[in-house]
XYZ file of C-alpha atoms in Angstrom:
581
model
C 0.000 0.000 0.000
C 1.187 3.521 -0.709
C 0.984 6.288 1.909
C -2.490 7.381 0.791
C -3.907 3.852 1.165
C -2.279 3.465 4.591
C -3.707 6.770 5.818
C -7.212 6.051 4.485
C -7.166 2.511 5.905
C -6.288 3.887 9.340
C -8.790 6.732 8.994
C -11.638 4.314 8.214
C -10.648 1.753 10.846
C -10.277 4.255 13.685
C -13.225 6.529 12.945
C -11.774 9.533 11.142
C -13.321 9.133 7.676
C -15.943 6.799 6.220
C -17.405 6.498 2.734
C -20.868 8.049 2.684
C -23.932 5.877 1.975
C -21.772 2.765 2.352
C -24.794 0.656 3.348
C -26.239 1.221 -0.127
C -23.041 0.895 -2.131
C -21.879 4.499 -1.765
C -21.251 7.129 -4.419
C -18.161 9.118 -5.382
C -17.395 12.531 -3.966
C -18.876 12.150 -0.469
C -17.281 11.239 2.869
C -18.580 11.093 6.436
C -16.475 12.282 9.347
C -16.501 9.730 12.158
C -16.136 10.577 15.869
C -12.401 11.310 15.676
C -12.533 12.954 12.241
C -15.343 15.261 13.255
C -13.443 16.309 16.384
C -10.234 16.854 14.401
C -12.167 18.975 11.903
C -13.736 21.107 14.647
C -10.360 21.700 16.281
C -8.839 22.877 12.999
C -11.840 25.110 12.287
C -11.620 26.568 15.778
C -7.946 27.454 15.319
C -8.928 29.149 12.026
C -11.605 31.119 13.899
C -9.109 32.069 16.582
C -6.732 33.477 13.980
C -9.264 35.210 11.713
C -12.202 36.091 13.968
C -10.477 36.729 17.288
C -7.021 37.999 16.276
C -7.824 39.682 12.948
C -11.260 40.877 14.084
C -13.193 39.549 11.075
C -16.601 38.624 12.472
C -18.280 35.431 11.301
C -21.652 35.211 9.588
C -23.752 32.303 8.359
C -25.762 32.348 5.132
C -27.943 29.716 3.400
C -26.277 26.899 1.488
C -28.910 27.299 -1.235
C -29.214 30.501 -3.240
C -31.609 31.934 -5.781
C -30.548 31.964 -9.419
C -30.174 35.767 -9.514
C -27.201 35.585 -7.131
C -25.261 33.072 -9.188
C -26.164 34.668 -12.495
C -24.646 37.922 -11.220
C -21.533 36.161 -9.874
C -20.931 34.442 -13.211
C -21.476 30.904 -11.952
C -24.548 30.227 -14.100
C -22.769 31.179 -17.295
C -19.180 30.171 -16.624
C -18.759 27.707 -13.751
C -18.103 24.570 -15.766
C -15.610 21.829 -16.571
C -14.998 20.106 -19.925
C -16.872 16.805 -20.058
C -16.762 13.901 -22.462
C -18.659 10.623 -22.309
C -17.888 7.149 -23.536
C -20.113 6.302 -26.496
C -20.183 2.618 -25.503
C -20.468 2.432 -21.687
C -21.767 5.928 -20.951
C -19.177 6.790 -18.272
C -18.392 10.507 -17.981
C -14.902 11.986 -17.570
C -13.209 15.339 -17.286
C -11.629 15.804 -20.695
C -8.691 17.854 -19.394
C -7.790 15.133 -16.863
C -7.868 12.459 -19.569
C -5.505 14.511 -21.716
C -3.187 15.211 -18.768
C -2.980 11.519 -17.810
C -2.588 10.176 -21.334
C -0.106 12.755 -22.649
C 1.701 13.224 -19.320
C 1.364 17.011 -19.300
C 1.090 19.083 -16.137
C -2.079 21.058 -16.848
C -4.694 21.014 -19.575
C -7.177 23.207 -17.683
C -6.463 26.214 -19.897
C -7.264 24.300 -23.099
C -10.524 25.047 -24.902
C -13.095 22.310 -25.515
C -12.138 22.189 -29.195
C -8.423 21.734 -28.452
C -9.178 19.027 -25.862
C -11.406 17.183 -28.317
C -8.716 17.419 -30.982
C -6.111 16.021 -28.545
C -8.395 13.096 -27.690
C -9.034 12.329 -31.365
C -5.445 12.690 -32.594
C -3.991 10.632 -29.761
C -6.822 8.086 -29.853
C -7.396 8.353 -26.119
C -9.818 5.546 -25.123
C -12.385 5.292 -22.348
C -10.454 4.401 -19.142
C -13.258 2.041 -18.080
C -14.084 -0.055 -21.159
C -11.591 1.112 -23.789
C -14.397 2.404 -25.991
C -14.522 5.546 -28.093
C -15.049 8.912 -26.381
C -17.652 11.385 -27.589
C -17.382 15.133 -28.112
C -16.217 17.537 -25.403
C -18.733 20.002 -23.982
C -19.035 22.305 -20.959
C -20.791 20.896 -17.896
C -21.997 23.349 -15.226
C -20.832 22.172 -11.816
C -23.646 23.625 -9.723
C -26.391 21.422 -8.276
C -29.658 22.988 -9.410
C -32.953 22.933 -7.543
C -36.196 24.864 -7.040
C -37.496 26.769 -4.049
C -41.174 26.145 -3.426
C -43.681 23.715 -4.923
C -44.387 23.201 -8.605
C -41.923 24.888 -10.888
C -40.813 26.997 -7.924
C -38.070 29.584 -7.987
C -34.859 28.435 -9.728
C -32.061 27.927 -7.217
C -28.661 26.305 -6.780
C -26.651 24.800 -3.961
C -23.864 27.296 -3.434
C -20.514 26.468 -5.064
C -18.694 28.727 -2.568
C -19.498 30.591 0.645
C -18.257 33.936 -0.698
C -21.416 35.158 -2.455
C -23.393 35.161 0.789
C -20.891 37.657 2.176
C -20.857 39.884 -0.920
C -24.637 40.275 -1.091
C -24.683 41.273 2.599
C -22.071 43.969 1.990
C -24.273 46.983 2.846
C -25.354 45.508 6.188
C -21.790 44.514 6.977
C -20.557 48.009 6.108
C -23.078 49.508 8.522
C -22.004 47.009 11.205
C -18.406 48.207 10.788
C -19.563 51.871 10.692
C -18.430 52.163 7.061
C -14.761 52.287 8.071
C -12.312 50.534 5.783
C -10.674 48.090 6.033
C -13.022 45.496 7.512
C -13.461 41.772 7.052
C -16.044 39.028 7.395
C -15.660 35.247 7.586
C -17.776 32.179 7.005
C -17.207 28.460 7.496
C -19.699 26.160 5.846
C -20.633 23.608 3.236
C -20.308 24.221 -0.501
C -21.270 21.966 -3.382
C -19.825 21.182 -6.800
C -21.183 18.420 -8.992
C -17.759 17.142 -9.971
C -17.685 15.084 -13.165
C -15.464 12.270 -11.925
C -14.320 12.697 -8.305
C -11.799 9.881 -8.138
C -9.256 11.361 -5.713
C -10.905 10.414 -2.438
C -11.189 13.339 -0.030
C -9.153 15.561 -2.357
C -12.055 16.116 -4.763
C -15.489 16.118 -3.139
C -18.971 17.061 -4.281
C -19.843 18.367 -0.819
C -17.019 20.072 1.030
C -16.279 22.582 3.759
C -14.828 25.999 3.012
C -13.451 28.598 5.392
C -13.365 31.950 3.636
C -12.617 35.537 4.563
C -13.609 38.557 2.502
C -11.525 41.586 3.504
C -12.701 44.911 2.106
C -9.885 47.432 1.713
C -9.385 50.914 0.222
C -8.650 50.545 -3.506
C -5.959 53.239 -3.453
C -3.975 51.959 -0.437
C -2.984 48.299 -0.191
C -0.329 48.639 2.472
C -1.013 46.685 5.665
C -0.702 48.392 9.078
C 0.639 45.178 10.675
C 2.917 44.143 7.813
C 6.018 44.259 10.052
C 4.612 41.306 11.967
C 5.479 39.041 9.032
C 8.111 41.102 7.172
C 10.911 38.657 8.020
C 8.831 35.508 7.460
C 10.360 33.125 4.917
C 7.954 31.712 2.321
C 8.636 28.904 -0.123
C 7.592 30.674 -3.345
C 7.259 28.469 -6.389
C 8.590 30.533 -9.272
C 7.640 29.164 -12.680
C 9.830 29.698 -15.731
C 9.014 28.931 -19.357
C 9.923 25.254 -19.092
C 9.890 24.440 -15.406
C 9.829 25.977 -11.949
C 11.700 26.026 -8.673
C 11.000 26.693 -5.021
C 12.708 29.852 -3.839
C 12.727 30.588 -0.087
C 11.993 34.318 0.042
C 11.648 36.837 2.835
C 8.131 38.342 2.726
C 9.236 41.976 2.564
C 11.629 41.127 -0.275
C 8.845 39.286 -2.132
C 6.828 42.516 -2.180
C 9.768 44.790 -3.008
C 10.924 42.556 -5.869
C 7.409 42.384 -7.306
C 6.715 38.682 -6.781
C 3.693 39.515 -4.610
C 1.582 42.482 -5.734
C 1.311 44.372 -2.443
C 1.552 44.222 1.345
C -2.076 43.340 2.039
C -1.963 40.228 -0.100
C 1.480 39.299 1.227
C 0.277 39.623 4.831
C -2.519 37.144 4.220
C -0.222 34.720 2.439
C 1.999 34.746 5.536
C -1.056 34.354 7.793
C -2.058 31.314 5.731
C 1.391 29.803 6.270
C 1.188 30.411 10.018
C -2.159 28.616 10.182
C -1.044 25.612 8.134
C 2.170 25.136 10.103
C 0.323 25.528 13.393
C -2.101 22.683 12.603
C 0.663 20.299 11.559
C 1.622 20.760 7.912
C 5.333 20.082 7.435
C 7.278 23.220 6.406
C 9.253 21.422 3.684
C 6.009 20.194 2.102
C 4.374 23.615 1.803
C 4.819 26.090 -1.048
C 3.015 29.088 -2.515
C 2.453 29.141 -6.260
C 1.366 32.212 -8.174
C -1.382 31.730 -10.743
C -0.135 31.833 -14.290
C -1.606 34.383 -16.692
C -3.745 31.775 -18.452
C -5.332 30.583 -15.191
C -5.712 33.876 -13.302
C -9.158 35.465 -13.378
C -9.242 38.477 -15.697
C -10.291 40.806 -12.864
C -7.666 39.653 -10.331
C -4.596 41.746 -9.531
C -2.727 38.769 -8.120
C -3.555 35.264 -6.872
C -1.521 32.650 -5.013
C -2.274 29.064 -4.010
C -0.965 27.388 -0.891
C 0.013 23.928 -2.118
C 0.793 20.975 0.141
C 2.800 18.002 -1.067
C 1.196 14.577 -0.713
C 2.627 11.148 -1.371
C 0.171 10.085 -4.115
C -1.216 13.314 -5.563
C 1.873 15.514 -5.546
C 1.245 19.185 -4.834
C -2.380 19.789 -3.803
C -4.023 23.213 -3.921
C -5.529 23.789 -0.464
C -5.861 27.567 -0.096
C -6.319 30.353 -2.612
C -5.347 33.915 -1.620
C -6.473 36.501 -4.166
C -6.908 40.221 -4.733
C -10.327 40.155 -6.448
C -10.438 43.977 -6.878
C -14.030 45.299 -6.899
C -15.301 42.691 -9.359
C -17.851 40.981 -7.092
C -19.350 44.148 -5.645
C -19.599 45.695 -9.123
C -21.220 42.544 -10.523
C -23.900 42.492 -7.836
C -24.404 46.251 -8.176
C -25.043 45.890 -11.903
C -27.371 42.920 -11.486
C -29.383 44.161 -8.487
C -29.511 47.872 -9.287
C -28.356 48.642 -5.723
C -24.983 50.299 -5.336
C -22.663 48.271 -3.108
C -20.304 50.962 -1.890
C -19.525 53.033 1.168
C -19.457 56.786 1.647
C -16.102 57.904 2.975
C -16.025 61.327 4.615
C -13.034 63.641 4.164
C -11.353 65.118 7.208
C -12.104 68.553 5.707
C -14.561 69.390 2.883
C -12.874 69.792 -0.504
C -13.684 72.159 -3.370
C -13.952 70.326 -6.697
C -15.204 70.917 -10.218
C -18.124 68.604 -10.822
C -20.431 67.857 -13.733
C -23.994 68.620 -12.695
C -26.742 67.075 -14.843
C -30.278 68.449 -14.447
C -32.961 66.437 -16.262
C -36.159 68.458 -16.831
C -38.788 66.239 -15.244
C -41.600 68.482 -16.508
C -40.660 67.358 -20.012
C -39.441 63.819 -19.260
C -42.611 62.905 -17.338
C -45.118 63.373 -20.192
C -42.686 61.891 -22.737
C -41.630 58.736 -20.889
C -44.304 58.373 -18.192
C -43.431 55.463 -15.826
C -39.878 55.258 -17.166
C -39.155 58.961 -16.664
C -37.331 58.572 -13.341
C -35.155 55.738 -14.656
C -34.347 57.738 -17.812
C -33.339 60.708 -15.635
C -30.999 58.501 -13.570
C -29.326 57.197 -16.718
C -28.841 60.753 -18.007
C -27.048 61.690 -14.766
C -24.478 58.946 -15.404
C -23.546 60.148 -18.901
C -20.365 62.007 -19.878
C -20.537 65.504 -21.431
C -19.821 64.174 -24.929
C -23.030 62.156 -24.939
C -25.112 64.919 -23.384
C -24.048 67.370 -26.122
C -25.798 65.332 -28.829
C -29.117 66.556 -30.269
C -30.658 63.166 -29.557
C -29.341 61.268 -26.537
C -29.675 57.475 -26.489
C -30.299 55.840 -23.089
C -31.048 52.213 -22.160
C -33.514 51.344 -19.408
C -34.421 47.731 -18.578
C -32.970 46.583 -21.882
C -35.000 49.059 -23.962
C -33.487 52.017 -25.802
C -35.004 55.506 -25.543
C -34.146 58.701 -27.420
C -34.085 61.880 -25.333
C -34.089 65.293 -27.109
C -31.316 67.560 -25.837
C -33.817 70.201 -24.680
C -35.004 67.855 -21.919
C -31.728 68.011 -20.000
C -29.249 70.674 -18.930
C -25.708 70.178 -17.712
C -22.820 72.295 -16.597
C -19.570 72.097 -14.698
C -19.876 73.724 -11.299
C -17.512 74.308 -8.416
C -18.934 72.617 -5.353
C -17.845 71.657 -1.867
C -17.915 67.942 -1.138
C -17.541 66.345 2.262
C -16.691 62.841 1.067
C -16.725 60.327 -1.740
C -18.359 57.041 -2.684
C -15.899 54.143 -2.708
C -16.268 50.601 -3.999
C -13.728 48.634 -1.926
C -11.355 46.027 -3.296
C -11.471 42.533 -1.811
C -8.707 40.272 -0.500
C -9.972 36.704 -0.260
C -8.240 33.811 1.511
C -10.290 30.689 0.653
C -9.475 27.453 2.529
C -10.503 23.940 1.500
C -10.857 22.390 4.935
C -11.308 18.765 3.792
C -8.138 18.760 1.700
C -6.248 20.326 4.573
C -7.519 17.652 6.967
C -6.305 14.872 4.680
C -2.875 16.536 4.437
C -2.721 16.882 8.234
C -3.485 13.161 8.534
C -0.838 12.207 5.976
C 1.847 14.470 7.445
C 1.107 13.131 10.937
C 1.198 9.476 9.859
C 4.305 7.548 10.895
C 5.193 3.873 10.910
C 8.050 3.357 13.355
C 10.160 0.273 13.997
C 10.344 -0.490 17.724
C 12.333 -3.714 17.667
C 14.065 -4.789 14.456
C 14.804 -8.288 15.756
C 11.133 -8.974 16.439
C 9.948 -6.819 13.513
C 7.854 -4.907 16.009
C 6.588 -1.549 14.798
C 3.953 0.963 15.775
C 1.715 3.278 13.778
C 1.472 6.729 15.296
C -0.298 9.932 14.263
C 1.973 12.716 15.465
C -0.673 15.440 15.518
C 0.072 18.833 16.973
C -1.219 18.591 20.537
C -3.908 21.242 20.151
C -5.487 19.512 17.135
C -5.423 15.937 18.490
C -9.025 14.684 18.705
C -8.371 12.875 22.002
C -5.873 14.887 24.010
C -5.301 12.559 26.942
C -6.037 8.916 27.754
C -6.594 7.718 31.317
C -5.592 4.082 31.760
C -5.769 1.953 34.916
C -2.835 -0.465 34.802
C -5.232 -3.389 35.218
C -8.982 -3.772 35.218
C -9.175 -3.904 39.016
C -11.754 -1.968 41.037
C -9.106 -0.405 43.302
C -7.444 1.112 40.223
C -10.589 1.854 38.229
C -12.096 4.151 40.882
C -9.153 6.659 41.064
C -8.722 6.448 37.273
C -12.326 7.498 36.665
C -11.948 10.269 39.227
C -8.902 11.658 37.402
C -10.725 11.371 34.069
C -13.658 13.381 35.436
C -11.383 16.118 36.803
C -9.609 16.518 33.462
C -12.890 16.612 31.527
C -14.128 19.428 33.740
C -11.237 21.451 32.308
C -12.733 21.047 28.837
C -10.235 18.433 27.699
C -11.604 15.497 25.672
C -10.428 12.445 27.561
C -10.523 8.745 26.695
C -10.897 6.201 29.475
C -9.736 2.685 28.555
C -9.317 -0.392 30.780
C -9.538 -3.083 28.079
C -6.469 -5.166 27.211
C -2.834 -4.950 28.230
C -1.340 -1.551 28.941
C 0.975 -1.946 25.924
C -1.948 -2.517 23.574
C -3.743 0.486 24.998
C -0.684 2.672 24.441
C -0.554 1.514 20.803
C -4.269 2.174 20.292
C -3.820 5.728 21.494
C -0.685 6.181 19.382
C -2.754 5.243 16.323
C -5.334 7.976 16.964
C -2.759 10.600 17.904
C -3.423 10.954 21.653
C -0.436 13.008 22.860
C -0.462 11.899 26.516
C -1.512 8.758 28.388
C -1.925 8.744 32.158
C -1.497 5.383 33.891
C -2.901 4.678 37.341
C -0.966 1.844 39.032
C -0.530 0.434 42.519
C 2.016 3.115 43.396
C -0.797 5.617 42.822
C -2.625 4.089 45.789
C 0.475 4.547 47.955
C 1.664 8.074 47.128
C -0.982 9.696 44.863
C 1.312 9.779 41.843
C 0.680 8.638 38.268
C 2.790 8.164 35.168
C 2.327 10.303 32.065
C 3.560 8.881 28.763
C 4.545 11.097 25.856
C 3.234 9.809 22.494
C 6.143 10.922 20.309
C 9.079 9.847 22.451
C 7.327 7.086 24.481
C 9.156 8.491 27.523
C 7.362 8.560 30.869
C 7.394 10.808 33.900
C 5.850 10.412 37.328
C 3.892 13.274 38.859
C 1.430 14.001 41.646
C -2.309 13.697 41.111
C -2.957 16.855 43.166
C -3.055 19.215 40.168
C -3.057 16.646 37.375
C -5.764 18.462 35.394
C -3.694 21.672 35.336
C -0.542 19.781 34.382
C -2.358 18.144 31.448
C -3.719 21.471 30.178
C -0.296 23.090 30.413
C 1.261 20.193 28.493
C -1.360 20.329 25.739
C -1.139 24.074 25.168
C 2.625 24.396 25.464
C 2.789 26.110 28.848
C 4.850 23.266 30.307
C 7.618 21.142 28.798
C 7.183 17.396 29.272
C 10.531 16.878 31.014
C 9.616 19.563 33.556
C 6.223 18.058 34.414
C 7.539 15.306 36.707
C 10.299 12.831 37.503
C 11.599 10.643 34.636
C 10.647 6.964 34.768
C 13.057 4.301 33.511
C 11.426 2.202 30.749
């Protein structure tokens, strides 16, 4: 078995991950989180909240996982959120055409290829169906959103959201008022998103239902420096710099990355460094983490700059787990245009300023009789026009898709000197977008170790070396034997530790060695053993998962000792007296 198979086997056996709907044969792209997986996931999400909500001050909101069609039409998902699909003419199996071309021709990325080019590559290279070897049909675009209806009958067209972001953008005006219209401000959301993937055959790496943790940070468009940039200025990032033929990882100081133009500006750089801090904190190995800038042919046309945090895995190579992008004002503009409501803030000047301003004065006494119910909308369109258009004898305006001709005598305009106290600003958006499920798999793989204990007896152990604060079970309480005189104090200690908010496993089944191994397999960092010496002097042993070393310490403040060990307030060797093993 390769590393992926070993990790998934352990994850299924010990209650981290299970195939969904397994009782009925299952279906691709869905996984259940078991007791340990769910706890691991919550711990990682809580650390994310601590960093973004508590430390950065970006409050969290929660929006529906289903959205009306208007939202996703405005965002571009209805018209452009698709993958290239081709189907086998003989067996009917569907495949992503770009993945077929990548696998068959051994090229790194075919995502930028058009449907026509992909179809040509399949034809010219005679790429067969991977399932039955049959002939593949034409390539066409398949929209990845799950569609539905709200209400009975035909209902209102709707979609399961493909990302959490749109729920934050359409609440922009309420969020701006919450933050008293002071830039910058941010908002976060953790929740489920859905993408009807064509062929999700990479386990937990490509899911149809997945968890995202996203932040939308609204900043002044003219100033993208970060007030706390010095916090990370000396941080070293592994930047993957791509050349024409290949690429290389270049360790780069963050401040230098901005100065040398690798990263567009301080605000984006700050959040790239924050992403690294989070990933390292939860257990990603530093030498298996890099940041790759989007190439021109994959970067969104509206983006100033975009970077992916990629984590190296044994089977899948470098996996994209986080995207950090400067999305400019694209999303707010798109929803403004589609809804007719301006998504902006009014920013007051410290002192009023005198400016020359074009003042357009539609004559409503003439527009009203001429355009009746459309008169107000026509007037609003006239106010948006430049002088060159207003100077024409007949002015063309468009209202609700219909064109109207306005005679020049129905509107006056002039340039006037006025005092203004502020300006309307459409903020730019910095978006860190985390794929929590992919990150969890990478944490599992990076924590997985198979260690030889005794070469002569071919004795080895499997251990998940989680960071202590993300371990699902943080301490195990183990009576040396299943004897009532040992069970009673063991359960008492377990209760005291639980009252501190620490998830504790109590286990009195099997030999103490087997119980240590069971807890190694699930990543429990500390195991407390209650033995007959405990009855004599109120001391217990604490075993460290990674080193297998043991210390002996008093039970008087055992709950405080455990908490200090878990959260790094106390070093293991200082928590008691070493025990010879």
